[in-house]
């Protein structure tokens, strides 16, 4: 099994034989084309079902090697990838034997990427641990046989296992380790070939050329090379010979081996899996240790390294040195955790997809702060903002309102650029273009709304909600406080930025804003004006605009920095954020399936007016009508004919519900789902037998957003208002009134259909929480025990002062 470069031709022949034996269905089309090879259907049926989120024929994989990738998002273009498996990843916790479940998961991910047309190589540890398990078993077995022969008794004395020499363990474990890899890869119709190397194989030019040739030949034949140091014969590393330049790196552990191999083979990406999340600025486990998302050459001085992992001969310092050496050689590097059961099953594919996993090494340092730094700055300045006087926060908001009118021309010019790009690109529908567009009247309305917020902010933070006298000289207060750091993600709605900023300022919250790239020019100028207003009281950094190439899913993982996520956009965006949020509450609604129910006692004039406004005034809004429920008795009435005529005049496409379609000989297209949010000039019409039937329909198919009844019967209306469980329930009024500005809140951060904290249009009050303040005079719980001298009073005290003393 030992590798010899002099026998490289034999290895190639053997590898070819393996390929013909195990891989008859696959061809290496990728070596002749820039795109992914076609994968046969038999493989898709076995492996792809677990990886439906990974596209198979979507990404061109050819690139010119020479420079490493600058951003994580570029990693999806990596064609040649080296995966280094550290000892802690491959071995079990007892260091005797292999972690088979983890290894199988890693092999599956490597196989998926290999069958996408990528060229995968593995640098693995584990031979020593595998050999240790095997030798221990043999020693115990031989000892038990000897003791049984000598004693003649069934009971065996306690046996001790001698300390096993690592080289002997490696010699015993190499064959078993390779057999295990081969069996696992065979399940995915992929061949694997073993290569054992030592330091001398890289320093000798002829051997290095042979190694390079063999590896290229294996990759050409769609074989995964599995490389390891030949620990059975490897000498100790030479002193002072490590990392002396771009062309020299001593192979002293698998970290340096992986780096040397990646550079030698001109790999695009090196993934180093260990037992920690990535690189920390302090030893992991320290109180203030922070995971470093992106590491740049020259940042070593800011790192304090801890001890190495429980197994292996390297450590994080060795990993960083090797990573930087590989980076200098043109290979991108990511160090990540390969032992966490929550992520092991997708850690490699997540890295290749560009997700924020582990520590990414990059040679290009961005000009601005990272999103983590922005969040920390926002939290720090947000605390200062919350401590300002109410009048000072109001002054900031009024200043922003003035800037929106004073800088109107610059704002509209920036918005015009965004509109021109969107129209020329043809990416946005008409409703989204309408949302993107700003006008002088919109800016004027924004300014008015901001001034309303400034007035309402006077008694927001620090307002006393309740006072209780617990005992003599022991008083308790419940007061309002900011939530903390808000992350607001919005699409195609630049007017959302000043609205949300004003609400955050009024409530003393720090704010991170992530807008869509379609409104980047408008967002930038609006954010600059917001920070200009904040500067009058020294809290400029309390509102931050995230302009880096952060994916929304990555932002949703910052649970240590963000306290609440508020999505503003399509139902698809909201659902994606709700799924991606890790430990952070999400305030919002995923859908706006709003209903208007027409009772048999409805007024014709009101019906036509309310339906037209609810559906046609702004069909893309989340509070627009999507389903019209009509009482059965109205079907063949003049009122129903007028409704249909009005919708046709307004060019509204009608979809018939199942009951409505059953009444018609020739019906409109039958609705595919009664839970559809059209967001356009389309709606569903359905028939109900009664007002209770309408309530039941809305509870079953609605989204608990906004629902309306049109009737002249007050008793019927009140029953509807009391028994319908939606965030907003209206009588004889348009569903479009469900809006923070129209409710007199000044503005809103969104409409919530949640049942905890805030519901409906969320304005200033919805961005506050409470804390309890207790003022005593040396009181202890022991004072109130049976032997104590004090008694609980629990008296409510009238709240005369609106703010806490």
mmCIF file of N, CA and C in Angstrom, residues 395-490:
data_model
loop_
_atom_site.group_PDB
_atom_site.id
_atom_site.type_symbol
_atom_site.label_atom_id
_atom_site.label_comp_id
_atom_site.label_asym_id
_atom_site.label_seq_id
_atom_site.Cartn_x
_atom_site.Cartn_y
_atom_site.Cartn_z
ATOM 1 N N UNK A 395 -35.767 66.240 18.167
ATOM 2 C CA UNK A 395 -35.015 67.185 17.329
ATOM 3 C C UNK A 395 -34.326 66.465 16.165
ATOM 4 N N UNK A 396 -33.784 65.292 16.440
ATOM 5 C CA UNK A 396 -33.127 64.514 15.378
ATOM 6 C C UNK A 396 -34.135 64.163 14.285
ATOM 7 N N UNK A 397 -35.323 63.711 14.693
ATOM 8 C CA UNK A 397 -36.344 63.294 13.720
ATOM 9 C C UNK A 397 -36.829 64.497 12.909
ATOM 10 N N UNK A 398 -37.041 65.619 13.573
ATOM 11 C CA UNK A 398 -37.464 66.832 12.850
ATOM 12 C C UNK A 398 -36.386 67.296 11.884
ATOM 13 N N UNK A 399 -35.129 67.176 12.276
ATOM 14 C CA UNK A 399 -34.034 67.529 11.386
ATOM 15 C C UNK A 399 -34.045 66.638 10.145
ATOM 16 N N UNK A 400 -34.306 65.341 10.322
ATOM 17 C CA UNK A 400 -34.389 64.429 9.183
ATOM 18 C C UNK A 400 -35.571 64.800 8.284
ATOM 19 N N UNK A 401 -36.690 65.166 8.884
ATOM 20 C CA UNK A 401 -37.862 65.595 8.097
ATOM 21 C C UNK A 401 -37.519 66.820 7.249
ATOM 22 N N UNK A 402 -36.772 67.781 7.834
ATOM 23 C CA UNK A 402 -36.357 68.974 7.082
ATOM 24 C C UNK A 402 -35.427 68.607 5.931
ATOM 25 N N UNK A 403 -34.502 67.671 6.185
ATOM 26 C CA UNK A 403 -33.538 67.274 5.151
ATOM 27 C C UNK A 403 -34.219 66.592 3.976
ATOM 28 N N UNK A 404 -35.299 65.874 4.226
ATOM 29 C CA UNK A 404 -36.017 65.213 3.135
ATOM 30 C C UNK A 404 -36.610 66.220 2.161
ATOM 31 N N UNK A 405 -37.035 67.374 2.675
ATOM 32 C CA UNK A 405 -37.578 68.410 1.784
ATOM 33 C C UNK A 405 -36.466 69.303 1.233
ATOM 34 N N UNK A 406 -35.468 69.617 2.056
ATOM 35 C CA UNK A 406 -34.376 70.487 1.598
ATOM 36 C C UNK A 406 -33.533 69.819 0.516
ATOM 37 N N UNK A 407 -33.320 68.499 0.650
ATOM 38 C CA UNK A 407 -32.462 67.768 -0.299
ATOM 39 C C UNK A 407 -33.303 66.986 -1.320
ATOM 40 N N UNK A 408 -34.509 67.484 -1.574
ATOM 41 C CA UNK A 408 -35.433 66.770 -2.444
ATOM 42 C C UNK A 408 -34.826 66.482 -3.819
ATOM 43 N N UNK A 409 -34.197 67.460 -4.409
ATOM 44 C CA UNK A 409 -33.676 67.286 -5.773
ATOM 45 C C UNK A 409 -32.605 66.198 -5.829
ATOM 46 N N UNK A 410 -31.704 66.167 -4.841
ATOM 47 C CA UNK A 410 -30.652 65.145 -4.827
ATOM 48 C C UNK A 410 -31.247 63.753 -4.631
ATOM 49 N N UNK A 411 -32.263 63.659 -3.768
ATOM 50 C CA UNK A 411 -32.903 62.362 -3.524
ATOM 51 C C UNK A 411 -33.573 61.859 -4.796
ATOM 52 N N UNK A 412 -34.308 62.718 -5.468
ATOM 53 C CA UNK A 412 -35.023 62.309 -6.680
ATOM 54 C C UNK A 412 -34.054 61.975 -7.815
ATOM 55 N N UNK A 413 -32.910 62.670 -7.862
ATOM 56 C CA UNK A 413 -31.907 62.360 -8.888
ATOM 57 C C UNK A 413 -31.325 60.964 -8.668
ATOM 58 N N UNK A 414 -31.035 60.631 -7.403
ATOM 59 C CA UNK A 414 -30.516 59.296 -7.088
ATOM 60 C C UNK A 414 -31.567 58.238 -7.390
ATOM 61 N N UNK A 415 -32.829 58.545 -7.086
ATOM 62 C CA UNK A 415 -33.909 57.604 -7.347
ATOM 63 C C UNK A 415 -34.103 57.391 -8.849
ATOM 64 N N UNK A 416 -33.901 58.435 -9.616
ATOM 65 C CA UNK A 416 -34.030 58.319 -11.075
ATOM 66 C C UNK A 416 -32.989 57.349 -11.640
ATOM 67 N N UNK A 417 -31.767 57.395 -11.082
ATOM 68 C CA UNK A 417 -30.721 56.452 -11.516
ATOM 69 C C UNK A 417 -31.148 55.013 -11.259
ATOM 70 N N UNK A 418 -31.691 54.773 -10.065
ATOM 71 C CA UNK A 418 -32.139 53.414 -9.731
ATOM 72 C C UNK A 418 -33.254 52.959 -10.662
ATOM 73 N N UNK A 419 -34.188 53.852 -10.959
ATOM 74 C CA UNK A 419 -35.300 53.497 -11.842
ATOM 75 C C UNK A 419 -34.810 53.188 -13.254
ATOM 76 N N UNK A 420 -33.862 53.974 -13.740
ATOM 77 C CA UNK A 420 -33.328 53.747 -15.087
ATOM 78 C C UNK A 420 -32.640 52.385 -15.188
ATOM 79 N N UNK A 421 -31.869 52.045 -14.148
ATOM 80 C CA UNK A 421 -31.186 50.742 -14.147
ATOM 81 C C UNK A 421 -32.210 49.614 -14.085
ATOM 82 N N UNK A 422 -33.226 49.773 -13.245
ATOM 83 C CA UNK A 422 -34.249 48.730 -13.091
ATOM 84 C C UNK A 422 -35.041 48.533 -14.379
ATOM 85 N N UNK A 423 -35.397 49.641 -15.035
ATOM 86 C CA UNK A 423 -36.186 49.547 -16.273
ATOM 87 C C UNK A 423 -35.351 48.933 -17.394
ATOM 88 N N UNK A 424 -34.096 49.370 -17.516
ATOM 89 C CA UNK A 424 -33.237 48.822 -18.575
ATOM 90 C C UNK A 424 -32.947 47.343 -18.347
ATOM 91 N N UNK A 425 -32.837 46.940 -17.078
ATOM 92 C CA UNK A 425 -32.573 45.535 -16.787
ATOM 93 C C UNK A 425 -33.793 44.657 -16.929
ATOM 94 N N UNK A 426 -34.980 45.262 -16.822
ATOM 95 C CA UNK A 426 -36.217 44.512 -16.973
ATOM 96 C C UNK A 426 -36.459 43.489 -15.877
ATOM 97 N N UNK A 427 -35.857 43.690 -14.712
ATOM 98 C CA UNK A 427 -35.957 42.696 -13.638
ATOM 99 C C UNK A 427 -37.185 42.904 -12.754
ATOM 100 N N UNK A 428 -37.712 44.131 -12.718
ATOM 101 C CA UNK A 428 -38.788 44.432 -11.776
ATOM 102 C C UNK A 428 -40.129 44.560 -12.493
ATOM 103 N N UNK A 429 -41.163 44.041 -11.852
ATOM 104 C CA UNK A 429 -42.516 44.168 -12.380
ATOM 105 C C UNK A 429 -43.016 45.593 -12.146
ATOM 106 N N UNK A 430 -44.150 45.924 -12.767
ATOM 107 C CA UNK A 430 -44.709 47.273 -12.608
ATOM 108 C C UNK A 430 -45.044 47.606 -11.157
ATOM 109 N N UNK A 431 -45.646 46.690 -10.386
ATOM 110 C CA UNK A 431 -45.906 47.023 -8.980
ATOM 111 C C UNK A 431 -44.623 47.322 -8.196
ATOM 112 N N UNK A 432 -43.543 46.574 -8.472
ATOM 113 C CA UNK A 432 -42.283 46.823 -7.764
ATOM 114 C C UNK A 432 -41.637 48.125 -8.221
ATOM 115 N N UNK A 433 -41.782 48.444 -9.502
ATOM 116 C CA UNK A 433 -41.266 49.727 -9.985
ATOM 117 C C UNK A 433 -41.998 50.888 -9.308
ATOM 118 N N UNK A 434 -43.289 50.698 -9.071
ATOM 119 C CA UNK A 434 -44.064 51.735 -8.393
ATOM 120 C C UNK A 434 -43.577 51.923 -6.962
ATOM 121 N N UNK A 435 -43.234 50.803 -6.303
ATOM 122 C CA UNK A 435 -42.705 50.891 -4.936
ATOM 123 C C UNK A 435 -41.341 51.574 -4.919
ATOM 124 N N UNK A 436 -40.549 51.301 -5.947
ATOM 125 C CA UNK A 436 -39.204 51.861 -6.011
ATOM 126 C C UNK A 436 -39.222 53.364 -6.256
ATOM 127 N N UNK A 437 -40.224 53.839 -6.960
ATOM 128 C CA UNK A 437 -40.266 55.231 -7.388
ATOM 129 C C UNK A 437 -40.604 56.188 -6.235
ATOM 130 N N UNK A 438 -39.860 57.292 -6.160
ATOM 131 C CA UNK A 438 -40.157 58.382 -5.230
ATOM 132 C C UNK A 438 -40.636 59.590 -6.027
ATOM 133 N N UNK A 439 -41.408 60.434 -5.375
ATOM 134 C CA UNK A 439 -41.927 61.643 -6.008
ATOM 135 C C UNK A 439 -41.942 62.761 -4.974
ATOM 136 N N UNK A 440 -42.070 64.015 -5.404
ATOM 137 C CA UNK A 440 -42.152 65.109 -4.425
ATOM 138 C C UNK A 440 -43.286 64.912 -3.429
ATOM 139 N N UNK A 441 -44.432 64.386 -3.894
ATOM 140 C CA UNK A 441 -45.561 64.184 -2.969
ATOM 141 C C UNK A 441 -45.243 63.088 -1.953
ATOM 142 N N UNK A 442 -44.537 62.041 -2.392
ATOM 143 C CA UNK A 442 -44.145 60.979 -1.457
ATOM 144 C C UNK A 442 -43.195 61.523 -0.402
ATOM 145 N N UNK A 443 -42.239 62.323 -0.817
ATOM 146 C CA UNK A 443 -41.289 62.897 0.134
ATOM 147 C C UNK A 443 -41.986 63.837 1.104
ATOM 148 N N UNK A 444 -42.973 64.573 0.602
ATOM 149 C CA UNK A 444 -43.737 65.477 1.473
ATOM 150 C C UNK A 444 -44.529 64.681 2.510
ATOM 151 N N UNK A 445 -45.146 63.576 2.081
ATOM 152 C CA UNK A 445 -45.882 62.717 3.020
ATOM 153 C C UNK A 445 -44.936 62.102 4.044
ATOM 154 N N UNK A 446 -43.742 61.703 3.578
ATOM 155 C CA UNK A 446 -42.744 61.164 4.499
ATOM 156 C C UNK A 446 -42.385 62.188 5.569
ATOM 157 N N UNK A 447 -42.175 63.405 5.153
ATOM 158 C CA UNK A 447 -41.799 64.470 6.083
ATOM 159 C C UNK A 447 -42.888 64.711 7.123
ATOM 160 N N UNK A 448 -44.134 64.708 6.680
ATOM 161 C CA UNK A 448 -45.260 64.899 7.610
ATOM 162 C C UNK A 448 -45.322 63.743 8.608
ATOM 163 N N UNK A 449 -45.152 62.518 8.095
ATOM 164 C CA UNK A 449 -45.185 61.355 8.971
ATOM 165 C C UNK A 449 -44.078 61.373 10.012
ATOM 166 N N UNK A 450 -42.894 61.828 9.611
ATOM 167 C CA UNK A 450 -41.775 61.902 10.553
ATOM 168 C C UNK A 450 -42.057 62.896 11.669
ATOM 169 N N UNK A 451 -42.712 63.994 11.341
ATOM 170 C CA UNK A 451 -43.024 64.981 12.385
ATOM 171 C C UNK A 451 -44.068 64.422 13.365
ATOM 172 N N UNK A 452 -44.984 63.585 12.858
ATOM 173 C CA UNK A 452 -45.915 62.917 13.770
ATOM 174 C C UNK A 452 -45.164 62.012 14.738
ATOM 175 N N UNK A 453 -44.158 61.309 14.221
ATOM 176 C CA UNK A 453 -43.361 60.431 15.085
ATOM 177 C C UNK A 453 -42.616 61.243 16.132
ATOM 178 N N UNK A 454 -42.094 62.401 15.727
ATOM 179 C CA UNK A 454 -41.347 63.254 16.664
ATOM 180 C C UNK A 454 -42.233 63.679 17.831
ATOM 181 N N UNK A 455 -43.492 63.997 17.541
ATOM 182 C CA UNK A 455 -44.418 64.401 18.605
ATOM 183 C C UNK A 455 -44.703 63.228 19.543
ATOM 184 N N UNK A 456 -44.949 62.046 18.959
ATOM 185 C CA UNK A 456 -45.302 60.878 19.783
ATOM 186 C C UNK A 456 -44.112 60.325 20.555
ATOM 187 N N UNK A 457 -42.897 60.728 20.193
ATOM 188 C CA UNK A 457 -41.714 60.197 20.876
ATOM 189 C C UNK A 457 -41.447 60.861 22.220
ATOM 190 N N UNK A 458 -42.201 61.887 22.572
ATOM 191 C CA UNK A 458 -41.912 62.653 23.774
ATOM 192 C C UNK A 458 -41.996 61.801 25.042
ATOM 193 N N UNK A 459 -42.899 60.836 25.086
ATOM 194 C CA UNK A 459 -43.041 60.027 26.308
ATOM 195 C C UNK A 459 -42.949 58.545 25.982
ATOM 196 N N UNK A 460 -42.012 58.178 25.104
ATOM 197 C CA UNK A 460 -41.901 56.771 24.700
ATOM 198 C C UNK A 460 -40.945 56.003 25.614
ATOM 199 N N UNK A 461 -39.677 56.333 25.579
ATOM 200 C CA UNK A 461 -38.672 55.606 26.361
ATOM 201 C C UNK A 461 -38.713 56.069 27.813
ATOM 202 N N UNK A 462 -38.687 55.130 28.737
ATOM 203 C CA UNK A 462 -38.677 55.467 30.161
ATOM 204 C C UNK A 462 -40.044 55.779 30.730
ATOM 205 N N UNK A 463 -41.107 55.503 29.973
ATOM 206 C CA UNK A 463 -42.450 55.761 30.466
ATOM 207 C C UNK A 463 -42.828 54.715 31.520
ATOM 208 N N UNK A 464 -43.372 55.176 32.630
ATOM 209 C CA UNK A 464 -43.782 54.268 33.700
ATOM 210 C C UNK A 464 -45.145 53.668 33.347
ATOM 211 N N UNK A 465 -45.204 52.357 33.280
ATOM 212 C CA UNK A 465 -46.452 51.661 32.978
ATOM 213 C C UNK A 465 -47.188 51.284 34.265
ATOM 214 N N UNK A 466 -46.422 50.916 35.289
ATOM 215 C CA UNK A 466 -47.036 50.422 36.522
ATOM 216 C C UNK A 466 -46.108 50.726 37.699
ATOM 217 N N UNK A 467 -46.739 51.069 38.846
ATOM 218 C CA UNK A 467 -45.998 51.250 40.097
ATOM 219 C C UNK A 467 -46.662 50.409 41.185
ATOM 220 N N UNK A 468 -45.843 49.734 41.949
ATOM 221 C CA UNK A 468 -46.364 48.881 43.022
ATOM 222 C C UNK A 468 -45.530 49.093 44.288
ATOM 223 N N UNK A 469 -46.224 49.279 45.428
ATOM 224 C CA UNK A 469 -45.522 49.327 46.718
ATOM 225 C C UNK A 469 -45.463 47.895 47.246
ATOM 226 N N UNK A 470 -44.299 47.294 47.178
ATOM 227 C CA UNK A 470 -44.121 45.920 47.641
ATOM 228 C C UNK A 470 -44.217 45.861 49.172
ATOM 229 N N UNK A 471 -43.558 46.837 49.817
ATOM 230 C CA UNK A 471 -43.573 46.973 51.284
ATOM 231 C C UNK A 471 -43.173 48.407 51.590
ATOM 232 N N UNK A 472 -43.131 48.754 52.836
ATOM 233 C CA UNK A 472 -42.704 50.116 53.212
ATOM 234 C C UNK A 472 -41.293 50.371 52.706
ATOM 235 N N UNK A 473 -41.136 51.488 51.951
ATOM 236 C CA UNK A 473 -39.843 51.891 51.383
ATOM 237 C C UNK A 473 -39.298 50.897 50.357
ATOM 238 N N UNK A 474 -40.152 50.078 49.784
ATOM 239 C CA UNK A 474 -39.748 49.134 48.731
ATOM 240 C C UNK A 474 -40.761 49.259 47.587
ATOM 241 N N UNK A 475 -40.366 50.011 46.531
ATOM 242 C CA UNK A 475 -41.287 50.313 45.437
ATOM 243 C C UNK A 475 -40.759 49.774 44.105
ATOM 244 N N UNK A 476 -41.688 49.233 43.331
ATOM 245 C CA UNK A 476 -41.369 48.590 42.059
ATOM 246 C C UNK A 476 -41.997 49.380 40.917
ATOM 247 N N UNK A 477 -41.229 49.568 39.830
ATOM 248 C CA UNK A 477 -41.739 50.236 38.628
ATOM 249 C C UNK A 477 -41.502 49.343 37.413
ATOM 250 N N UNK A 478 -42.459 49.363 36.509
ATOM 251 C CA UNK A 478 -42.280 48.762 35.192
ATOM 252 C C UNK A 478 -42.216 49.898 34.178
ATOM 253 N N UNK A 479 -41.098 50.003 33.461
ATOM 254 C CA UNK A 479 -40.896 51.130 32.546
ATOM 255 C C UNK A 479 -40.552 50.628 31.148
ATOM 256 N N UNK A 480 -40.819 51.463 30.154
ATOM 257 C CA UNK A 480 -40.528 51.111 28.764
ATOM 258 C C UNK A 480 -39.060 51.357 28.443
ATOM 259 N N UNK A 481 -38.483 50.443 27.662
ATOM 260 C CA UNK A 481 -37.082 50.555 27.223
ATOM 261 C C UNK A 481 -36.988 50.094 25.775
ATOM 262 N N UNK A 482 -35.935 50.466 25.047
ATOM 263 C CA UNK A 482 -35.763 49.983 23.669
ATOM 264 C C UNK A 482 -35.522 48.474 23.639
ATOM 265 N N UNK A 483 -35.814 47.874 22.509
ATOM 266 C CA UNK A 483 -35.540 46.438 22.333
ATOM 267 C C UNK A 483 -34.047 46.193 22.221
ATOM 268 N N UNK A 484 -33.332 47.048 21.505
ATOM 269 C CA UNK A 484 -31.880 46.879 21.358
ATOM 270 C C UNK A 484 -31.424 47.207 19.958
ATOM 271 N N UNK A 485 -30.945 46.196 19.224
ATOM 272 C CA UNK A 485 -30.483 46.378 17.841
ATOM 273 C C UNK A 485 -31.501 45.727 16.914
ATOM 274 N N UNK A 486 -32.066 46.520 16.013
ATOM 275 C CA UNK A 486 -33.039 46.036 15.040
ATOM 276 C C UNK A 486 -32.351 45.833 13.693
ATOM 277 N N UNK A 487 -32.692 44.749 13.022
ATOM 278 C CA UNK A 487 -32.267 44.541 11.637
ATOM 279 C C UNK A 487 -33.510 44.604 10.767
ATOM 280 N N UNK A 488 -33.572 45.598 9.888
ATOM 281 C CA UNK A 488 -34.709 45.750 8.974
ATOM 282 C C UNK A 488 -34.219 45.468 7.556
ATOM 283 N N UNK A 489 -34.825 44.476 6.922
ATOM 284 C CA UNK A 489 -34.468 44.070 5.566
ATOM 285 C C UNK A 489 -35.642 44.426 4.662
ATOM 286 N N UNK A 490 -35.384 45.227 3.641
ATOM 287 C CA UNK A 490 -36.488 45.704 2.804
ATOM 288 C C UNK A 490 -36.109 45.649 1.332
#
